mmCIF file of C-alpha atoms in Angstrom:
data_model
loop_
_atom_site.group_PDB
_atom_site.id
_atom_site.type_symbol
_atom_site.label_atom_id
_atom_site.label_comp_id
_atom_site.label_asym_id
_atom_site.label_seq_id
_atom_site.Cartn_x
_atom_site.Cartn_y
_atom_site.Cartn_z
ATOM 1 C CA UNK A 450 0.000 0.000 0.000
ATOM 2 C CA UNK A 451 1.287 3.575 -0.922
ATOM 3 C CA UNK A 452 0.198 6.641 1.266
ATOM 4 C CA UNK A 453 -2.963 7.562 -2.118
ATOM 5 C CA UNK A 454 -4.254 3.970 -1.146
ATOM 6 C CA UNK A 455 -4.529 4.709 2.033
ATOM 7 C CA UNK A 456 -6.296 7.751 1.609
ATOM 8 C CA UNK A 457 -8.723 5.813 -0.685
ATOM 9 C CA UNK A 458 -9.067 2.841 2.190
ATOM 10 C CA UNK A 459 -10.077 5.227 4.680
ATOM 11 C CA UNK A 460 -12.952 6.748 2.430
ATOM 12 C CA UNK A 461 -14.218 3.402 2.212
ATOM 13 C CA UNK A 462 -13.923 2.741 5.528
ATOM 14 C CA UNK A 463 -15.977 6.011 5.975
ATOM 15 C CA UNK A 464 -18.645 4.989 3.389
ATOM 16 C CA UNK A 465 -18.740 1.141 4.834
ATOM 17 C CA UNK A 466 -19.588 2.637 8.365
ATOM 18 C CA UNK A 467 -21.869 5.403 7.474
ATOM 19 C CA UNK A 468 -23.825 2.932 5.002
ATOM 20 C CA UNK A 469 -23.789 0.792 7.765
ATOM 21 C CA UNK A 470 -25.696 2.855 10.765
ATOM 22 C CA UNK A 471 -22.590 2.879 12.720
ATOM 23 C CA UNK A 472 -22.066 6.368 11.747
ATOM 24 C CA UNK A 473 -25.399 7.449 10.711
ATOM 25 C CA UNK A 474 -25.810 11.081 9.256
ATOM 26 C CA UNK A 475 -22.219 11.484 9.085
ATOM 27 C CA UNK A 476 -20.773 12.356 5.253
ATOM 28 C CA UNK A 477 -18.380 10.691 3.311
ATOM 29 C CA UNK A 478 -15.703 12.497 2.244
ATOM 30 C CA UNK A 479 -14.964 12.502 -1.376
ATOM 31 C CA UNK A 480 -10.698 12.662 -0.436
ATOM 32 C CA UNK A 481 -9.632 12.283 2.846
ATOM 33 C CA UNK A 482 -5.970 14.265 3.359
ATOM 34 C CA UNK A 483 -3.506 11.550 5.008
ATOM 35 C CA UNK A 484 0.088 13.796 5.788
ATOM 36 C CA UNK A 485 3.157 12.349 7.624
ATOM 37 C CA UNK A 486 2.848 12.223 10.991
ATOM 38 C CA UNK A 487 5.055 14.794 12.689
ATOM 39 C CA UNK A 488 8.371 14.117 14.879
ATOM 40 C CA UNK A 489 7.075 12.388 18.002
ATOM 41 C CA UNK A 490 3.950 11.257 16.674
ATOM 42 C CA UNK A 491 2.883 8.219 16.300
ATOM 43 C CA UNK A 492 3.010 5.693 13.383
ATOM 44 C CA UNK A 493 3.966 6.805 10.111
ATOM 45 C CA UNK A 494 0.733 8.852 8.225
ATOM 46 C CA UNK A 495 -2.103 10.804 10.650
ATOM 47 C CA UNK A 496 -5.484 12.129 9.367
ATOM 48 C CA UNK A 497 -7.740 14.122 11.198
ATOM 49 C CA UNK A 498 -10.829 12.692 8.923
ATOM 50 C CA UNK A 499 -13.025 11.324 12.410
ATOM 51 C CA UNK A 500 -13.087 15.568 13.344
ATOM 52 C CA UNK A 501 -14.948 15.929 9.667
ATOM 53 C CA UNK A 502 -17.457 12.965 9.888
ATOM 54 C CA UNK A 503 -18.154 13.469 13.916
ATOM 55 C CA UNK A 504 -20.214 16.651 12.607
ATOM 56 C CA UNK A 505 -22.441 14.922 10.774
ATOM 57 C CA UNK A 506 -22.826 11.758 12.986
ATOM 58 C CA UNK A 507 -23.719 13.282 16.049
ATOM 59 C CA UNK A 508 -20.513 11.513 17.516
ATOM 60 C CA UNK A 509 -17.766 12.570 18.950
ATOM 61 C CA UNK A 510 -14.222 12.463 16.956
ATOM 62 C CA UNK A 511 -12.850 9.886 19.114
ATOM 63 C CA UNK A 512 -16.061 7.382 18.984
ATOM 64 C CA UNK A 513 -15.948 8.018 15.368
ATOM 65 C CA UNK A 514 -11.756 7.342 15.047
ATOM 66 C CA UNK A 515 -12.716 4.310 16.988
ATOM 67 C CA UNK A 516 -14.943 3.110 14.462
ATOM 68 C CA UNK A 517 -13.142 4.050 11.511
ATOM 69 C CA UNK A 518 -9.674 2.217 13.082
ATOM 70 C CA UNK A 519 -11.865 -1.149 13.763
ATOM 71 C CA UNK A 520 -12.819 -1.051 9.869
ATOM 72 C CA UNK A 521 -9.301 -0.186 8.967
ATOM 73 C CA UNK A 522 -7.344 -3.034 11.045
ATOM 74 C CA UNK A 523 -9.103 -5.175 8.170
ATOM 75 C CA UNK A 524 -7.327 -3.290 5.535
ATOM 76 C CA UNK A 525 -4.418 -5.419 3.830
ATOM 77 C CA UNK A 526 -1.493 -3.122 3.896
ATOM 78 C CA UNK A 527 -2.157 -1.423 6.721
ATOM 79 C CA UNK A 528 0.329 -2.961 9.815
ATOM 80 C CA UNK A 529 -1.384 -1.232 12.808
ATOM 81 C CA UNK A 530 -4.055 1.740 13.357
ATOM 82 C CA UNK A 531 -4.068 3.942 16.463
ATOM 83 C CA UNK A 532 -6.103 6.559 17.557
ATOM 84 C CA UNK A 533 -4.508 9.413 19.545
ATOM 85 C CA UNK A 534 -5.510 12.772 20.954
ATOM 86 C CA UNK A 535 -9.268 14.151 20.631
ATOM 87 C CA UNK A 536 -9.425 11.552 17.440
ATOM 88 C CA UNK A 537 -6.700 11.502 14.763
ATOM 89 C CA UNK A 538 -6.512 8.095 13.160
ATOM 90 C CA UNK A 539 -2.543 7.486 12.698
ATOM 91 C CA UNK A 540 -1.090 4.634 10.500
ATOM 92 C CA UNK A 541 1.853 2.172 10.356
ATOM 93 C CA UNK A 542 2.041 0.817 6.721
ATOM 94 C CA UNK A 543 2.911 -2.921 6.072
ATOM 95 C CA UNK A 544 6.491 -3.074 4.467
ATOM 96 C CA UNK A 545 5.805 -2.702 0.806
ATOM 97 C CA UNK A 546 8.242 -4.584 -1.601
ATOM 98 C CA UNK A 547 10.789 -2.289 -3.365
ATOM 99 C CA UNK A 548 10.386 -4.511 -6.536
ATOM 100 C CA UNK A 549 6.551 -3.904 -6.988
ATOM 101 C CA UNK A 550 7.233 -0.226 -6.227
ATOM 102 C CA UNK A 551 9.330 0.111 -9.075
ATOM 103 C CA UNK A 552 7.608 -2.003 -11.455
ATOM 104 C CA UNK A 553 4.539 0.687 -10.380
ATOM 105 C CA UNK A 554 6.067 3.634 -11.154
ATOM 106 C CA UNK A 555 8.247 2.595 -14.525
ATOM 107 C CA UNK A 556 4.571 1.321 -15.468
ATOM 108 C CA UNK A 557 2.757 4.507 -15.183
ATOM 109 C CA UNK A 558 5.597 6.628 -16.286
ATOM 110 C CA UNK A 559 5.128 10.505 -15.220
ATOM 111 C CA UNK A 560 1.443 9.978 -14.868
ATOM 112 C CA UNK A 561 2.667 8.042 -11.640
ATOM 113 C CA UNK A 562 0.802 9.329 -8.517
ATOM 114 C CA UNK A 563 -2.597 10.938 -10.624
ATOM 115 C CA UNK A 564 -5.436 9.328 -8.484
ATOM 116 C CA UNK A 565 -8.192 6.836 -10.546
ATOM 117 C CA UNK A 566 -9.576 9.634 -13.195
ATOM 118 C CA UNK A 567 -6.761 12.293 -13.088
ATOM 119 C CA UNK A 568 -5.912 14.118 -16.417
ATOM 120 C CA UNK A 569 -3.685 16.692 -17.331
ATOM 121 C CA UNK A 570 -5.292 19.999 -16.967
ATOM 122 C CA UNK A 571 -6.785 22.078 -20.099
ATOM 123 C CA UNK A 572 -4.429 24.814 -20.338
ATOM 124 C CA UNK A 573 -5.070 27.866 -18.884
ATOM 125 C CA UNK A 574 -6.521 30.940 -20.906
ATOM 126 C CA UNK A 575 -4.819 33.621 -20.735
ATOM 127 C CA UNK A 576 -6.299 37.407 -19.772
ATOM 128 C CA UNK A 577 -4.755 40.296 -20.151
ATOM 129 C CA UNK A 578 -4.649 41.565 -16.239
ATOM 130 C CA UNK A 579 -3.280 38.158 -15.593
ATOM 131 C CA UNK A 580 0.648 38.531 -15.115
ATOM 132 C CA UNK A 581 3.623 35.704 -15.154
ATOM 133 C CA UNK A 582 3.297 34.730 -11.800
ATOM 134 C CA UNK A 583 0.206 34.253 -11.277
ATOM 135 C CA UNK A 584 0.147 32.506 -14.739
ATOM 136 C CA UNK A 585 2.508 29.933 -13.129
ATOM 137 C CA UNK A 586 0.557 29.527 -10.312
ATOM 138 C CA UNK A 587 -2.440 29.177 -11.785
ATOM 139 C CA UNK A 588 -1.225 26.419 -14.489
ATOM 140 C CA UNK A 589 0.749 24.460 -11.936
ATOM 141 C CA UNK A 590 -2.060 24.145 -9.699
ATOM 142 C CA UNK A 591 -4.785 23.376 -12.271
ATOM 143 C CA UNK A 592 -2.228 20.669 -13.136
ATOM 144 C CA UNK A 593 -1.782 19.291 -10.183
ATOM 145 C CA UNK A 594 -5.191 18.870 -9.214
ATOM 146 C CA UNK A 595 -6.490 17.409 -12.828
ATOM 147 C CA UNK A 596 -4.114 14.686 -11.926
ATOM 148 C CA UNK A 597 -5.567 14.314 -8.712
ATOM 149 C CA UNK A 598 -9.137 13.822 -10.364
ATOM 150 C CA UNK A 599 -10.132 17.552 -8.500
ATOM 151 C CA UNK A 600 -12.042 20.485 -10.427
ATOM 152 C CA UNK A 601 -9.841 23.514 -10.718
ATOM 153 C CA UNK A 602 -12.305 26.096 -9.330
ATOM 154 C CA UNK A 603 -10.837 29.264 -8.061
ATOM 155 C CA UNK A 604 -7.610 27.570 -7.674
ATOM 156 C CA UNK A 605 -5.505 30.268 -6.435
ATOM 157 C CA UNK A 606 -4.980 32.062 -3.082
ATOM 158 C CA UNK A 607 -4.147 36.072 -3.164
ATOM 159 C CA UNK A 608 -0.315 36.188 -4.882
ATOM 160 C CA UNK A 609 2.353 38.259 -2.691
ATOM 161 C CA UNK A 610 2.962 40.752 -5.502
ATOM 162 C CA UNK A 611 6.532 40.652 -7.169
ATOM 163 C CA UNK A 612 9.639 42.691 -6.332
ATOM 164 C CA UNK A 613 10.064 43.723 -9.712
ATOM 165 C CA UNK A 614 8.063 43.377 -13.407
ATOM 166 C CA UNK A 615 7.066 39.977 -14.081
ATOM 167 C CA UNK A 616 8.151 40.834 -17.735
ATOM 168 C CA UNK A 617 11.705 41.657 -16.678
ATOM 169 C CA UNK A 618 12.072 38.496 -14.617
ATOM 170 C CA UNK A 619 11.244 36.171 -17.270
ATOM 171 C CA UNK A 620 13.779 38.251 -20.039
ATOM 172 C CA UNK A 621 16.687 38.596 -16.938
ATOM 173 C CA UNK A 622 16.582 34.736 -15.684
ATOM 174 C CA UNK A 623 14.364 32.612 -18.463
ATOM 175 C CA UNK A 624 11.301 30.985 -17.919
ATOM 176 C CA UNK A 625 12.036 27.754 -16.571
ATOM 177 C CA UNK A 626 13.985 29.332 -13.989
ATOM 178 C CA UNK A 627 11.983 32.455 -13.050
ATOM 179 C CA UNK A 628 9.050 29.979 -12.946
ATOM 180 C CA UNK A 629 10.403 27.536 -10.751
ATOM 181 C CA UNK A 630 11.688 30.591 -8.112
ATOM 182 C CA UNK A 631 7.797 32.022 -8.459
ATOM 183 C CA UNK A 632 6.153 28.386 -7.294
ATOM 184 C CA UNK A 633 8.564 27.396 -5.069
ATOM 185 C CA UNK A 634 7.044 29.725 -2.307
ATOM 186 C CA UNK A 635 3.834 30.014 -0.734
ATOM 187 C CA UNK A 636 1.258 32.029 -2.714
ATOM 188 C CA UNK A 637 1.397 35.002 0.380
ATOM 189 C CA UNK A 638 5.292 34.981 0.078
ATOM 190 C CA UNK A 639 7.303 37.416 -2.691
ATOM 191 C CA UNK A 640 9.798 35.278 -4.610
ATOM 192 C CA UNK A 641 13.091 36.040 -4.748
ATOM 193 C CA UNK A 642 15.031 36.325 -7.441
ATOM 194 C CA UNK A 643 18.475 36.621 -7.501
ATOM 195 C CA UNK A 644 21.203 35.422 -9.710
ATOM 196 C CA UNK A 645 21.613 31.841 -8.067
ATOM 197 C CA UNK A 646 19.038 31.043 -10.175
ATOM 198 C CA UNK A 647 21.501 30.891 -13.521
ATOM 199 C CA UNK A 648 24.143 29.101 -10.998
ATOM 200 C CA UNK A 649 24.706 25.337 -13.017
ATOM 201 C CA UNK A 650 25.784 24.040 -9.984
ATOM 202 C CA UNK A 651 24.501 21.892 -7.189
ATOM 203 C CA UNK A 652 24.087 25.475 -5.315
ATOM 204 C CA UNK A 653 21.394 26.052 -7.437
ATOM 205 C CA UNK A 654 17.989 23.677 -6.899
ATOM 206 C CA UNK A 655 16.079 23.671 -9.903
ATOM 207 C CA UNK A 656 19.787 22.658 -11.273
ATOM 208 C CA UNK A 657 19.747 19.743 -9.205
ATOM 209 C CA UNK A 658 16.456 18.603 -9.590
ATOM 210 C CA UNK A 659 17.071 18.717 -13.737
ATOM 211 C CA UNK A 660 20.485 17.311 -13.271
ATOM 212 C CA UNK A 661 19.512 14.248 -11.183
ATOM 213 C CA UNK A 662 17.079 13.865 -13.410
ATOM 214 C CA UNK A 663 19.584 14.211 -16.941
ATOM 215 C CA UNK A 664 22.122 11.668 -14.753
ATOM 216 C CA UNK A 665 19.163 9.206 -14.151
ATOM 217 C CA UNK A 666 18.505 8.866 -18.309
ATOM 218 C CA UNK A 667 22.585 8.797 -18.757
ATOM 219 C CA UNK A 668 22.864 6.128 -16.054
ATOM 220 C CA UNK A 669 20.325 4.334 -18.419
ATOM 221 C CA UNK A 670 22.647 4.874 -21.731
ATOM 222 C CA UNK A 671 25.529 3.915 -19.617
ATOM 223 C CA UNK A 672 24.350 1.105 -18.669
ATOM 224 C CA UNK A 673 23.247 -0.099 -22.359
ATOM 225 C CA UNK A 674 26.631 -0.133 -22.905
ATOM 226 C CA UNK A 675 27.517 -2.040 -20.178
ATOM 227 C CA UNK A 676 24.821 -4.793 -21.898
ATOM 228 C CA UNK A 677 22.326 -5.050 -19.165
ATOM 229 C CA UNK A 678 19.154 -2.946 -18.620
ATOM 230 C CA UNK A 679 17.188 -2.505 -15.400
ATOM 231 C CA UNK A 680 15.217 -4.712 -13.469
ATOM 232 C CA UNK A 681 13.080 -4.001 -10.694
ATOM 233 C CA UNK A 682 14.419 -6.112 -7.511
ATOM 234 C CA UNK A 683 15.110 -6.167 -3.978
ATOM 235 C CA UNK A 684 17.912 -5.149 -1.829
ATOM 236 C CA UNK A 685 18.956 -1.884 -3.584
ATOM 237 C CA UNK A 686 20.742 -0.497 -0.485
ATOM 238 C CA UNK A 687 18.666 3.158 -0.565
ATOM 239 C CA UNK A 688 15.573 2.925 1.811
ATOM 240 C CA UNK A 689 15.508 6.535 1.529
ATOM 241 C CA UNK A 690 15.042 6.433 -1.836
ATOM 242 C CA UNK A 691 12.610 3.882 -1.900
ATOM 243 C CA UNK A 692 10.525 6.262 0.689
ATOM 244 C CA UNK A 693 10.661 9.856 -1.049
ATOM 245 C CA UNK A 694 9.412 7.689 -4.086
ATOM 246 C CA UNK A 695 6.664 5.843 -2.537
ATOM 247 C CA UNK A 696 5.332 9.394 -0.787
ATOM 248 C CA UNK A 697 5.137 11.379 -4.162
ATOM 249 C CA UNK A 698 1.416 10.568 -4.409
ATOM 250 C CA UNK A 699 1.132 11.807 -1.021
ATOM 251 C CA UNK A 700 2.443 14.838 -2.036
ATOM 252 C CA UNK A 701 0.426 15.453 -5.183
ATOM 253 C CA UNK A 702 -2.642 15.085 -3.339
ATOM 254 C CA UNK A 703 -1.533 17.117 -0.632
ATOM 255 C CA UNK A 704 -0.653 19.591 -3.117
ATOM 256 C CA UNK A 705 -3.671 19.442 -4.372
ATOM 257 C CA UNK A 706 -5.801 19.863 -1.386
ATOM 258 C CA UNK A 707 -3.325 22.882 0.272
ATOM 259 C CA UNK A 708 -3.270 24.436 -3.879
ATOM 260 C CA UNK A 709 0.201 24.729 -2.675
ATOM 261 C CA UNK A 710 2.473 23.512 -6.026
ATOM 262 C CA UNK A 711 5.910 25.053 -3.499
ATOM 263 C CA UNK A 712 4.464 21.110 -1.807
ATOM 264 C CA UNK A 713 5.767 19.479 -5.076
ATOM 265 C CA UNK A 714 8.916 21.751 -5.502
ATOM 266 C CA UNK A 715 10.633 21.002 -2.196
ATOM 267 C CA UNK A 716 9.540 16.809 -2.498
ATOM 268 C CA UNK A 717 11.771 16.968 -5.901
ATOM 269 C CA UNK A 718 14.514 18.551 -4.404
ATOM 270 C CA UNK A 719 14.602 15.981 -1.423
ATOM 271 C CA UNK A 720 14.106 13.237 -4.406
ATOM 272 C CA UNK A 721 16.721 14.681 -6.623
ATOM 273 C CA UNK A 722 19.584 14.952 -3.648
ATOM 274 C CA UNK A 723 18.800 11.499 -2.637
ATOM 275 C CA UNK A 724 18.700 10.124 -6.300
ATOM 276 C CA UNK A 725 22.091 11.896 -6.633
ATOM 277 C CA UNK A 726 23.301 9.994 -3.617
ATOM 278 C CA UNK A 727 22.338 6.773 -5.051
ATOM 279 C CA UNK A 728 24.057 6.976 -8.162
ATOM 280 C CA UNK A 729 27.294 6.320 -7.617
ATOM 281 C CA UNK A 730 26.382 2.787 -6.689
ATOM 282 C CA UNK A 731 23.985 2.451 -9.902
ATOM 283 C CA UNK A 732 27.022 1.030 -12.764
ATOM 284 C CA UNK A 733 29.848 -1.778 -12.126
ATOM 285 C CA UNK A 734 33.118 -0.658 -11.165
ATOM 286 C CA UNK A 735 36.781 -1.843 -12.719
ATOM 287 C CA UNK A 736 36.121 -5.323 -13.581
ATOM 288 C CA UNK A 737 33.191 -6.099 -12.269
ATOM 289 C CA UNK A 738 30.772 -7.557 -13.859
ATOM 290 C CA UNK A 739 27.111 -6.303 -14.116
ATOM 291 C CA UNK A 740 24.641 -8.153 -11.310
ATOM 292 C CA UNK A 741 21.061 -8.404 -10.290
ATOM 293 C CA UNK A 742 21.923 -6.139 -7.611
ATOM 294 C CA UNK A 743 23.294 -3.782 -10.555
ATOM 295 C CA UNK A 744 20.188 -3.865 -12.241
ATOM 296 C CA UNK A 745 17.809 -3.469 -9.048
ATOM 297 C CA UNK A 746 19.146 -0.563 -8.476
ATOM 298 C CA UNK A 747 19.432 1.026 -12.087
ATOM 299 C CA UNK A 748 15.743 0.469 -12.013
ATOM 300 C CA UNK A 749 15.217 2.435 -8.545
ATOM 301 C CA UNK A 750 17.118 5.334 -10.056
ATOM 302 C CA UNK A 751 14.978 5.428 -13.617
ATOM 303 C CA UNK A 752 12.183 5.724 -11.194
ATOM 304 C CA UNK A 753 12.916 8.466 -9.622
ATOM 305 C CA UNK A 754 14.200 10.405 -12.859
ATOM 306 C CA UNK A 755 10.293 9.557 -13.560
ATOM 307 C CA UNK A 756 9.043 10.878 -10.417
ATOM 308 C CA UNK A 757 11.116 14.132 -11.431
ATOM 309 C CA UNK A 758 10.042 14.432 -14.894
ATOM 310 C CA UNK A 759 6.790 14.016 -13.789
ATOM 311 C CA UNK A 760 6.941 16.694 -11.213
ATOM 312 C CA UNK A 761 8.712 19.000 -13.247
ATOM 313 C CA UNK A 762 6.141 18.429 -16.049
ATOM 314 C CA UNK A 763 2.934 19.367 -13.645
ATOM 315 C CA UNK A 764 5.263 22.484 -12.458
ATOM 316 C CA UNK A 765 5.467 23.107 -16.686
ATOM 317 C CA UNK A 766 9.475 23.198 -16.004
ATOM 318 C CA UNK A 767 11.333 21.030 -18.698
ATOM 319 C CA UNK A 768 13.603 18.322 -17.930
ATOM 320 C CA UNK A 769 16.197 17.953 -20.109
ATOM 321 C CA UNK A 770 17.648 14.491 -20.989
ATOM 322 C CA UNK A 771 20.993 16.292 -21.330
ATOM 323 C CA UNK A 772 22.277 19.030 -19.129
#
């Protein structure tokens, strides 16, 4: 189970208890948000779904996390359910194969992580009073939420205005730069521009998420070769890999829900520095010869150069092959 199927098992469990009588009157959600749980919490994901559905039910949240966690301990994939505090339903996932991961996300390609009916977004029409940023904005969130299955509506919070003309920014730093500096802030927060942005080095974050990505595809020409091609399998040696991976439908949906596409930015950058970790153990060294091992974990790396072309491509930032 990845953190979108549990969101998805505790609707059911939601629908299955309010269809029920057990939680008569109370609604069922059409998403439920499931986040990490903090430092110090319990478990591994939280939601705080029981405080929605108690208003409805004429419960309280706890009686109603109660409930919900009894329907839940059924779930396959799901290790152990709590229930802490005034009623927050907290989650320890079973341990998920690294193999069937993979295979998932090579699979789906960069539509990896859209929820059952997600799309790309129609593409945004333009108005004259509308300027760059809140272009950017606009598009990245209508894209994000499309691939969560969610109507756009009035997708954008109130934009901090920018330091200086849009029009400027785009002609002094480009626009896949001077985009990726306008969503990688909250909408109430002025981006900052400065000339980091142009840095090609590993100072520079959009340059490493684009770079990890370009050194994922050459690890893949490198490694044709070499004569052998990847193949999802176990014991890659990067756990943290395997975990930023499995949580990027978390973060779409989270995205989503918050209309916050800076979500999405700062998940590539954690998946790109990781990723660029991993690589140096990715080809055969000297004389030795290529392995199952070898191939596990050229697979793990091609999926997270999908994972970043697919994030990059909601954000409507290329990703370059070559860089």
């Amino acid at each position: 189970m990845i953190p979108a199927d549990l969101s998805r098992a505790v609707v059911r469990a939601v629908r299955r208890a309010v269809e029920s009588g057990e939680l008569g009157g109370g609604c069922v959600p059409e998403r439920v948000v499931v986040e990490r749980t903090r430092p110090g919490g319990v478990g591994e994901y939280a939601t705080p779904v029981a405080f929605q559905v108690a208003k409805g039910a004429a419960r309280g949240p706890r009686d109603v996390a109660d409930a919900l966690a009894r329907l839940l301990d059924e779930e396959p994939g799901i290790a152990r359910v709590d229930v802490t505090g005034a009623g927050f339903l907290n989650f320890t996932l079973a341990a998920r194969s690294e193999a069937a991961l993979v295979r998932e996300v090579l699979s789906a390609g960069i539509r990896y992580g859209y929820a059952d009916g997600g799309a790309e977004a129609d593409p945004f029409c333009w108005a004259p009073h509308v300027g760059p940023r809140e272009r950017a904005v606009r598009e990245a969130v209508g894209r994000i939420m499309s691939s969560q299955g969610q109507g756009q509506g009035s997708a954008v919070t109130p934009l901090a205005p920018v330091a200086r003309r849009d029009g400027d920014v785009i002609a002094a730093y480009g626009q896949d730069a001077a985009r990726w500096a306008m969503l990688c802030v909250p909408a109430r927060e002025t981006p900052a521009f400065a000339p980091g942005l142009l840095v090609q080095d590993e100072s520079n974050e959009l340059f490493r998420v684009r770079y990890a990505h370009s050194r994922a595809r050459a690890l893949s020409r490198n490694a044709d070769r070499l004569g052998f091609r990847a193949e999802a399998g176990e014991g890659t040696g990067s756990r943290e890999l395997v975990r930023v991976i499995a949580e990027y439908p978390l973060v779409l949906e989270a995205a989503a829900h918050h209309r916050a596409p800076e979500r999405l930015v700062r998940h590539l950058v954690t998946v790109a520095d990781v990723l660029l970790d991993h690589q140096h153990h990715v080809l055969p060294r000297g004389d030795e010869k290529p392995s199952a091992a070898h191939r596990a974990r050229l697979a793990l790396a091609e999926a997270a150069g999908t994972v970043l072309a697919g994030g990059l491509a909601l954000l409507g930032v290329d990703a370059p092959d070559f860089l």
